[in-house]
Every structure is written in C-alpha cells, then in structure tokens.
C-alpha atoms as a PDB file:
ATOM      1  CA  MET A   1       0.000   0.000   0.000  1.00  0.00           C
ATOM      2  CA  ARG A   2       1.359   3.397  -0.975  1.00  0.00           C
ATOM      3  CA  ARG A   3       1.761   6.040   1.697  1.00  0.00           C
ATOM      4  CA  PRO A   4       0.342   9.507   1.058  1.00  0.00           C
ATOM      5  CA  ASN A   5       2.892  12.051  -0.099  1.00  0.00           C
ATOM      6  CA  ARG A   6       3.507  14.397   2.784  1.00  0.00           C
ATOM      7  CA  ALA A   7       5.409  17.620   2.440  1.00  0.00           C
ATOM      8  CA  PRO A   8       8.346  17.983   4.810  1.00  0.00           C
ATOM      9  CA  ALA A   9       7.783  20.158   7.857  1.00  0.00           C
ATOM     10  CA  PRO A  10       8.899  23.751   7.342  1.00  0.00           C
ATOM     11  CA  ALA A  11      12.377  24.395   8.693  1.00  0.00           C
ATOM     12  CA  ALA A  12      12.339  26.259  11.994  1.00  0.00           C
ATOM     13  CA  LYS A  13      14.322  29.496  11.965  1.00  0.00           C
ATOM     14  CA  ASP A  14      17.075  29.703  14.520  1.00  0.00           C
ATOM     15  CA  GLY A  15      17.221  33.470  14.913  1.00  0.00           C
ATOM     16  CA  PRO A  16      14.706  36.099  16.019  1.00  0.00           C
ATOM     17  CA  ARG A  17      11.539  36.733  14.004  1.00  0.00           C
ATOM     18  CA  ILE A  18      11.727  39.625  11.554  1.00  0.00           C
ATOM     19  CA  ASN A  19       9.265  41.764   9.581  1.00  0.00           C
ATOM     20  CA  ASP A  20       6.248  39.680   8.422  1.00  0.00           C
ATOM     21  CA  ASP A  21       7.147  36.741  10.704  1.00  0.00           C
ATOM     22  CA  ILE A  22       6.062  38.792  13.735  1.00  0.00           C
ATOM     23  CA  ARG A  23       2.490  37.625  14.393  1.00  0.00           C
ATOM     24  CA  ASN A  24       1.405  39.897  17.255  1.00  0.00           C
ATOM     25  CA  ALA A  25      -1.094  42.687  16.532  1.00  0.00           C
ATOM     26  CA  GLN A  26       0.781  45.216  18.680  1.00  0.00           C
ATOM     27  CA  ILE A  27       4.433  45.513  19.705  1.00  0.00           C
ATOM     28  CA  GLN A  28       6.630  47.662  21.885  1.00  0.00           C
ATOM     29  CA  LEU A  29       8.754  49.593  19.338  1.00  0.00           C
ATOM     30  CA  ILE A  30      12.305  50.850  19.665  1.00  0.00           C
ATOM     31  CA  ASP A  31      13.440  52.912  16.677  1.00  0.00           C
ATOM     32  CA  ALA A  32      16.834  52.894  14.937  1.00  0.00           C
ATOM     33  CA  ALA A  33      18.157  55.633  17.257  1.00  0.00           C
ATOM     34  CA  GLY A  34      17.312  53.519  20.311  1.00  0.00           C
ATOM     35  CA  GLU A  35      14.330  55.600  21.481  1.00  0.00           C
ATOM     36  CA  ASN A  36      11.273  53.816  22.893  1.00  0.00           C
ATOM     37  CA  LYS A  37       8.218  54.701  20.762  1.00  0.00           C
ATOM     38  CA  GLY A  38       5.743  52.819  22.971  1.00  0.00           C
ATOM     39  CA  THR A  39       3.074  50.353  21.878  1.00  0.00           C
ATOM     40  CA  VAL A  40       2.537  50.448  18.112  1.00  0.00           C
ATOM     41  CA  GLU A  41       0.557  48.404  15.557  1.00  0.00           C
ATOM     42  CA  THR A  42       2.817  45.782  13.946  1.00  0.00           C
ATOM     43  CA  MET A  43       1.899  46.756  10.356  1.00  0.00           C
ATOM     44  CA  LEU A  44       2.717  50.405  11.060  1.00  0.00           C
ATOM     45  CA  ALA A  45       6.058  49.422  12.608  1.00  0.00           C
ATOM     46  CA  ILE A  46       6.953  47.285   9.571  1.00  0.00           C
ATOM     47  CA  LYS A  47       6.151  50.242   7.271  1.00  0.00           C
ATOM     48  CA  MET A  48       8.333  52.530   9.412  1.00  0.00           C
ATOM     49  CA  ALA A  49      11.194  50.025   9.191  1.00  0.00           C
ATOM     50  CA  GLN A  50      10.848  49.716   5.396  1.00  0.00           C
ATOM     51  CA  GLU A  51      10.820  53.508   5.007  1.00  0.00           C
ATOM     52  CA  ALA A  52      14.058  53.650   6.991  1.00  0.00           C
ATOM     53  CA  GLY A  53      15.505  50.894   4.743  1.00  0.00           C
ATOM     54  CA  MET A  54      15.856  48.509   7.692  1.00  0.00           C
ATOM     55  CA  ASP A  55      14.124  45.515   9.257  1.00  0.00           C
ATOM     56  CA  LEU A  56      11.811  45.108  12.227  1.00  0.00           C
ATOM     57  CA  VAL A  57      13.489  42.548  14.526  1.00  0.00           C
ATOM     58  CA  GLU A  58      11.801  40.925  17.533  1.00  0.00           C
ATOM     59  CA  ILE A  59      14.219  41.401  20.452  1.00  0.00           C
ATOM     60  CA  SER A  60      12.321  39.871  23.381  1.00  0.00           C
ATOM     61  CA  PRO A  61       9.356  37.754  22.296  1.00  0.00           C
ATOM     62  CA  ASN A  62       8.331  36.480  25.747  1.00  0.00           C
ATOM     63  CA  VAL A  63       6.950  39.752  27.109  1.00  0.00           C
ATOM     64  CA  SER A  64       3.537  41.231  26.411  1.00  0.00           C
ATOM     65  CA  PRO A  65       3.602  43.080  24.045  1.00  0.00           C
ATOM     66  CA  PRO A  66       6.856  41.751  22.487  1.00  0.00           C
ATOM     67  CA  VAL A  67       9.702  44.236  22.125  1.00  0.00           C
ATOM     68  CA  CYS A  68      10.831  44.898  18.548  1.00  0.00           C
ATOM     69  CA  LYS A  69      13.579  47.126  17.235  1.00  0.00           C
ATOM     70  CA  ILE A  70      14.182  48.759  13.872  1.00  0.00           C
ATOM     71  CA  MET A  71      17.678  47.728  12.767  1.00  0.00           C
ATOM     72  CA  ASP A  72      19.697  46.315   9.892  1.00  0.00           C
ATOM     73  CA  TYR A  73      19.183  42.564  10.381  1.00  0.00           C
ATOM     74  CA  GLY A  74      22.149  41.622   8.189  1.00  0.00           C
ATOM     75  CA  LYS A  75      24.546  43.669  10.332  1.00  0.00           C
ATOM     76  CA  TYR A  76      22.947  42.311  13.517  1.00  0.00           C
ATOM     77  CA  LYS A  77      23.368  38.722  12.356  1.00  0.00           C
ATOM     78  CA  TYR A  78      26.968  39.348  11.226  1.00  0.00           C
ATOM     79  CA  SER A  79      27.980  40.898  14.559  1.00  0.00           C
ATOM     80  CA  ALA A  80      26.345  38.041  16.491  1.00  0.00           C
ATOM     81  CA  GLN A  81      28.275  35.560  14.326  1.00  0.00           C
ATOM     82  CA  LYS A  82      31.545  37.396  15.026  1.00  0.00           C
ATOM     83  CA  LYS A  83      30.883  37.409  18.788  1.00  0.00           C
ATOM     84  CA  ALA A  84      30.175  33.661  18.758  1.00  0.00           C
ATOM     85  CA  ALA A  85      33.382  32.976  16.797  1.00  0.00           C
ATOM     86  CA  GLU A  86      35.417  35.102  19.228  1.00  0.00           C
ATOM     87  CA  ALA A  87      33.909  33.268  22.216  1.00  0.00           C
ATOM     88  CA  ARG A  88      34.756  29.895  20.629  1.00  0.00           C
ATOM     89  CA  LYS A  89      38.305  31.043  19.987  1.00  0.00           C
ATOM     90  CA  ARG A  90      38.820  32.094  23.610  1.00  0.00           C
ATOM     91  CA  GLN A  91      37.438  28.975  25.266  1.00  0.00           C
ATOM     92  CA  LYS A  92      39.816  26.177  26.241  1.00  0.00           C
ATOM     93  CA  THR A  93      38.559  22.621  26.042  1.00  0.00           C
ATOM     94  CA  VAL A  94      40.009  20.508  28.822  1.00  0.00           C
ATOM     95  CA  GLU A  95      41.160  17.188  27.491  1.00  0.00           C
ATOM     96  CA  ILE A  96      41.745  14.058  29.526  1.00  0.00           C
ATOM     97  CA  LYS A  97      45.107  12.511  28.706  1.00  0.00           C
ATOM     98  CA  GLU A  98      45.708   8.929  29.725  1.00  0.00           C
ATOM     99  CA  ILE A  99      48.903   7.482  31.191  1.00  0.00           C
ATOM    100  CA  LYS A 100      49.031   3.685  31.388  1.00  0.00           C
ATOM    101  CA  LEU A 101      51.226   2.037  34.002  1.00  0.00           C
ATOM    102  CA  ARG A 102      52.044  -1.421  35.329  1.00  0.00           C
ATOM    103  CA  PRO A 103      52.791  -2.160  39.014  1.00  0.00           C
ATOM    104  CA  MET A 104      56.394  -3.290  38.409  1.00  0.00           C
ATOM    105  CA  ILE A 105      57.439  -0.185  36.410  1.00  0.00           C
ATOM    106  CA  ASP A 106      61.169   0.584  36.276  1.00  0.00           C
ATOM    107  CA  ASP A 107      62.566   3.897  37.605  1.00  0.00           C
ATOM    108  CA  HIS A 108      63.499   5.332  34.203  1.00  0.00           C
ATOM    109  CA  ASP A 109      60.116   4.393  32.703  1.00  0.00           C
ATOM    110  CA  TYR A 110      58.420   6.021  35.690  1.00  0.00           C
ATOM    111  CA  ASP A 111      60.446   9.222  35.126  1.00  0.00           C
ATOM    112  CA  VAL A 112      59.446   9.327  31.444  1.00  0.00           C
ATOM    113  CA  LYS A 113      55.770   8.943  32.367  1.00  0.00           C
ATOM    114  CA  MET A 114      56.098  11.654  35.041  1.00  0.00           C
ATOM    115  CA  ARG A 115      57.644  14.107  32.539  1.00  0.00           C
ATOM    116  CA  ALA A 116      54.740  13.508  30.160  1.00  0.00           C
ATOM    117  CA  MET A 117      52.274  13.977  33.023  1.00  0.00           C
ATOM    118  CA  LEU A 118      53.863  17.274  34.084  1.00  0.00           C
ATOM    119  CA  ARG A 119      53.724  18.508  30.477  1.00  0.00           C
ATOM    120  CA  PHE A 120      49.995  17.680  30.369  1.00  0.00           C
ATOM    121  CA  PHE A 121      49.390  19.633  33.584  1.00  0.00           C
ATOM    122  CA  GLU A 122      51.255  22.664  32.182  1.00  0.00           C
ATOM    123  CA  GLU A 123      49.000  22.569  29.110  1.00  0.00           C
ATOM    124  CA  GLY A 124      45.968  22.592  31.443  1.00  0.00           C
ATOM    125  CA  ASP A 125      44.799  19.053  30.701  1.00  0.00           C
ATOM    126  CA  LYS A 126      43.545  16.445  33.156  1.00  0.00           C
ATOM    127  CA  VAL A 127      45.404  13.151  33.444  1.00  0.00           C
ATOM    128  CA  LYS A 128      43.780   9.746  33.842  1.00  0.00           C
ATOM    129  CA  ILE A 129      46.214   7.216  35.295  1.00  0.00           C
ATOM    130  CA  THR A 130      45.393   3.609  34.486  1.00  0.00           C
ATOM    131  CA  LEU A 131      47.299   0.977  36.443  1.00  0.00           C
ATOM    132  CA  ARG A 132      46.781  -2.441  34.867  1.00  0.00           C
ATOM    133  CA  TYR A 133      47.399  -5.736  36.667  1.00  0.00           C
ATOM    134  CA  ARG A 134      48.219  -8.835  34.639  1.00  0.00           C
ATOM    135  CA  GLY A 135      48.400 -12.423  35.789  1.00  0.00           C
ATOM    136  CA  ARG A 136      49.787 -12.929  39.291  1.00  0.00           C
ATOM    137  CA  GLU A 137      50.176  -9.177  39.869  1.00  0.00           C
ATOM    138  CA  MET A 138      46.595  -9.231  41.184  1.00  0.00           C
ATOM    139  CA  ALA A 139      47.901 -11.078  44.243  1.00  0.00           C
ATOM    140  CA  HIS A 140      50.164  -8.089  45.091  1.00  0.00           C
ATOM    141  CA  GLN A 141      47.867  -5.111  44.766  1.00  0.00           C
ATOM    142  CA  GLU A 142      49.750  -3.249  47.499  1.00  0.00           C
ATOM    143  CA  ILE A 143      52.602  -2.614  45.014  1.00  0.00           C
ATOM    144  CA  GLY A 144      50.181  -0.731  42.734  1.00  0.00           C
ATOM    145  CA  THR A 145      48.725   1.176  45.669  1.00  0.00           C
ATOM    146  CA  LYS A 146      52.231   2.304  46.696  1.00  0.00           C
ATOM    147  CA  LEU A 147      52.928   3.401  43.118  1.00  0.00           C
ATOM    148  CA  LEU A 148      49.753   5.502  42.977  1.00  0.00           C
ATOM    149  CA  ASP A 149      50.577   7.070  46.364  1.00  0.00           C
ATOM    150  CA  LYS A 150      54.052   7.927  45.047  1.00  0.00           C
ATOM    151  CA  ILE A 151      52.491   9.609  42.001  1.00  0.00           C
ATOM    152  CA  LYS A 152      50.148  11.617  44.249  1.00  0.00           C
ATOM    153  CA  THR A 153      53.039  12.932  46.347  1.00  0.00           C
ATOM    154  CA  ASP A 154      55.224  13.680  43.285  1.00  0.00           C
ATOM    155  CA  VAL A 155      52.560  15.856  41.614  1.00  0.00           C
ATOM    156  CA  ALA A 156      51.007  17.296  44.795  1.00  0.00           C
ATOM    157  CA  GLU A 157      52.128  20.896  44.097  1.00  0.00           C
ATOM    158  CA  LEU A 158      51.009  20.833  40.435  1.00  0.00           C
ATOM    159  CA  ALA A 159      47.827  18.772  40.550  1.00  0.00           C
ATOM    160  CA  LYS A 160      44.977  17.707  42.773  1.00  0.00           C
ATOM    161  CA  VAL A 161      43.202  14.368  42.886  1.00  0.00           C
ATOM    162  CA  GLU A 162      39.872  14.763  41.136  1.00  0.00           C
ATOM    163  CA  GLN A 163      38.860  11.110  41.347  1.00  0.00           C
ATOM    164  CA  ASP A 164      40.624   8.848  43.807  1.00  0.00           C
ATOM    165  CA  ALA A 165      41.933   5.426  42.783  1.00  0.00           C
ATOM    166  CA  ARG A 166      39.176   2.889  42.182  1.00  0.00           C
ATOM    167  CA  PHE A 167      39.121  -0.609  40.753  1.00  0.00           C
ATOM    168  CA  GLU A 168      37.560  -1.333  37.373  1.00  0.00           C
ATOM    169  CA  GLY A 169      38.078  -5.027  36.831  1.00  0.00           C
ATOM    170  CA  ARG A 170      41.818  -5.771  36.536  1.00  0.00           C
ATOM    171  CA  GLN A 171      42.826  -2.120  36.505  1.00  0.00           C
ATOM    172  CA  VAL A 172      42.869   0.844  38.881  1.00  0.00           C
ATOM    173  CA  VAL A 173      41.866   4.286  37.554  1.00  0.00           C
ATOM    174  CA  MET A 174      42.722   7.661  39.101  1.00  0.00           C
ATOM    175  CA  VAL A 175      42.086  11.132  37.651  1.00  0.00           C
ATOM    176  CA  LEU A 176      44.287  14.146  38.431  1.00  0.00           C
ATOM    177  CA  ALA A 177      43.465  17.748  37.508  1.00  0.00           C
ATOM    178  CA  PRO A 178      45.876  20.705  37.333  1.00  0.00           C
ATOM    179  CA  ARG A 179      45.718  23.226  40.154  1.00  0.00           C
END
C-alpha cells in the first residue's frame, strides 16, 4: 500500500523573528536611534522600518507586548556571528590525557611517564592514570597502591586528585586535575 505524499515540515528558523514573521497585533517599538516609541501596531512598525531601509526585529518575544527594534538585520546577524566565533576562539577545552602504568614499572620508565604527566598539567589538561594488573600481579595489589601514592606525592604541588583510585576489573583508575 502506498503512503500519502507528505510535504516535509517547514524548517524552523534559529534566529529572532523579523518583519512579516512577527504575528502579534501590537508591539513595543524601539526605533533605529534607540528611542522607545511605545506600543505600536505591527503593520505600522513594519512600514516605518521599510521607510528607513531597515528591518523590524523581535528582540524579546516572551513579554507582552513583544519588544521589537528597527535595525539592519544583516549587520545584527553578522555581529552576532563574530561574537560567537570570538567566544569559541577564547574557550579552552580541557582534554583528559591517559597514562598507562604497570605495578612493576622501572625507575626510568616512571620518570618518562612523570615528565609527560607534568607537560599535560602545564597545558591545562587532566590526566587519567590507568594501572593495569596482569596475571599474578593481582595477588600483590599493594605494590600498585604504593605506586599511585608515590604519584600523588610527586605531583602534589602541580595537581589535585579529582577522582581517587578505584578498581575497574583488573585495573585501577585515578584522575588528576591541574591546580
């Protein structure tokens, strides 16, 4: 059986309503100079905006009557886009870097891992330390606990423990965050 042909739903606009999209009969109008003109008929406000060569943009739709402003919508949209791009550029995403260890790690290997960890803290990233037990190492879990305590004391001035060591199967996970 054939399904009826349905038109796709109209795409919802992401920005504020402008000009003929404003459905209210009356609005609170702010002109291009920023002066409050009071409550005005929507059609009259749209005509005023067109005469000025600008658009009527709904600023705050949730009040009664909604507040609309006469402005150049293209410039408004462009400046909002620039502000959003600048905010994205300034924000720092905190990554979680992972360091994998074994309980019987050698001194030099430990030093290499510590240098990498310190570099991660300087870059502002969190570090997830995964200590994996294999085979008979599970019988000597105190060795791994001592190793994690040593790491905590070595990075105490640069980092704080965000999530203390906890078992997840055959491995212990601990998360450190920079101070």
